[in-house]
Coordinates of C-alpha atoms in Angstrom, one line a residue:
M1012 CA 102.1 109.7 78.1
A1013 CA 103.4 110.3 73.9
Q1014 CA 102.2 108.0 72.6
A1015 CA 99.0 109.3 74.0
W1016 CA 99.5 113.1 72.6
G1017 CA 99.8 111.4 69.2
L1018 CA 97.0 109.1 69.4
S1019 CA 95.1 112.5 70.3
P1020 CA 93.0 114.4 67.5
R1021 CA 94.5 117.8 66.2
G1022 CA 91.7 119.9 67.5
A1023 CA 92.3 118.7 71.0
R1024 CA 96.3 119.4 70.1
R1025 CA 95.8 122.7 69.0
S1026 CA 93.1 123.7 72.0
V1027 CA 95.1 122.7 74.6
L1028 CA 98.2 124.4 73.2
I1029 CA 96.2 127.6 72.3
A1030 CA 94.9 127.4 76.2
A1031 CA 98.6 127.3 77.3
G1032 CA 99.5 130.4 74.8
M1033 CA 101.6 128.0 72.9
D1034 CA 101.9 128.0 68.6
A1035 CA 99.1 126.3 67.6
D1036 CA 101.1 125.2 65.2
R1037 CA 102.9 122.7 67.3
W1038 CA 100.3 120.8 67.5
E1039 CA 102.7 117.5 65.2
S1040 CA 105.3 117.9 67.3
P1041 CA 106.0 115.5 69.6
I1042 CA 105.8 115.7 73.4
H1043 CA 108.9 115.2 74.1
S1044 CA 109.7 118.5 72.1
F1045 CA 107.7 120.8 74.2
T1046 CA 110.0 122.0 78.1
E1047 CA 109.7 120.4 81.1
D1048 CA 107.9 124.3 81.8
E1049 CA 106.0 123.9 78.8
R1050 CA 104.8 120.8 79.4
I1051 CA 103.8 122.4 83.2
E1052 CA 101.5 124.7 81.1
L1053 CA 99.4 121.7 79.2
R1054 CA 99.0 120.0 82.2
A1055 CA 97.2 122.9 83.6
A1056 CA 95.3 124.0 80.2
T1057 CA 94.6 120.2 80.0
S1058 CA 92.9 120.2 83.7
A1059 CA 90.7 124.1 83.0
A1060 CA 89.7 122.2 80.4
I1061 CA 88.9 118.9 81.9
R1062 CA 87.1 121.1 84.7
V1063 CA 84.4 122.7 81.7
Y1064 CA 83.4 119.6 80.7
E1065 CA 82.2 118.1 83.2
R1066 CA 80.7 121.4 84.3
L1067 CA 79.3 120.7 81.7
L1068 CA 78.6 117.1 81.9
N1069 CA 76.6 117.9 85.4
A1070 CA 74.9 120.2 84.2
I1071 CA 72.9 118.6 81.0

């Protein structure tokens, strides 16, 4: 998981942080620096974004 976070594009990490209500400037922070509650919020924000993109993909 840590490697996947670190290899994700900057914009994607920033977008997920913003969607989770966190400071987008933490995009360079390693995933293990987030608390468990923050990681839960990041997972929820990522899942919501995936659902939106899937709806868009299906609409095209």
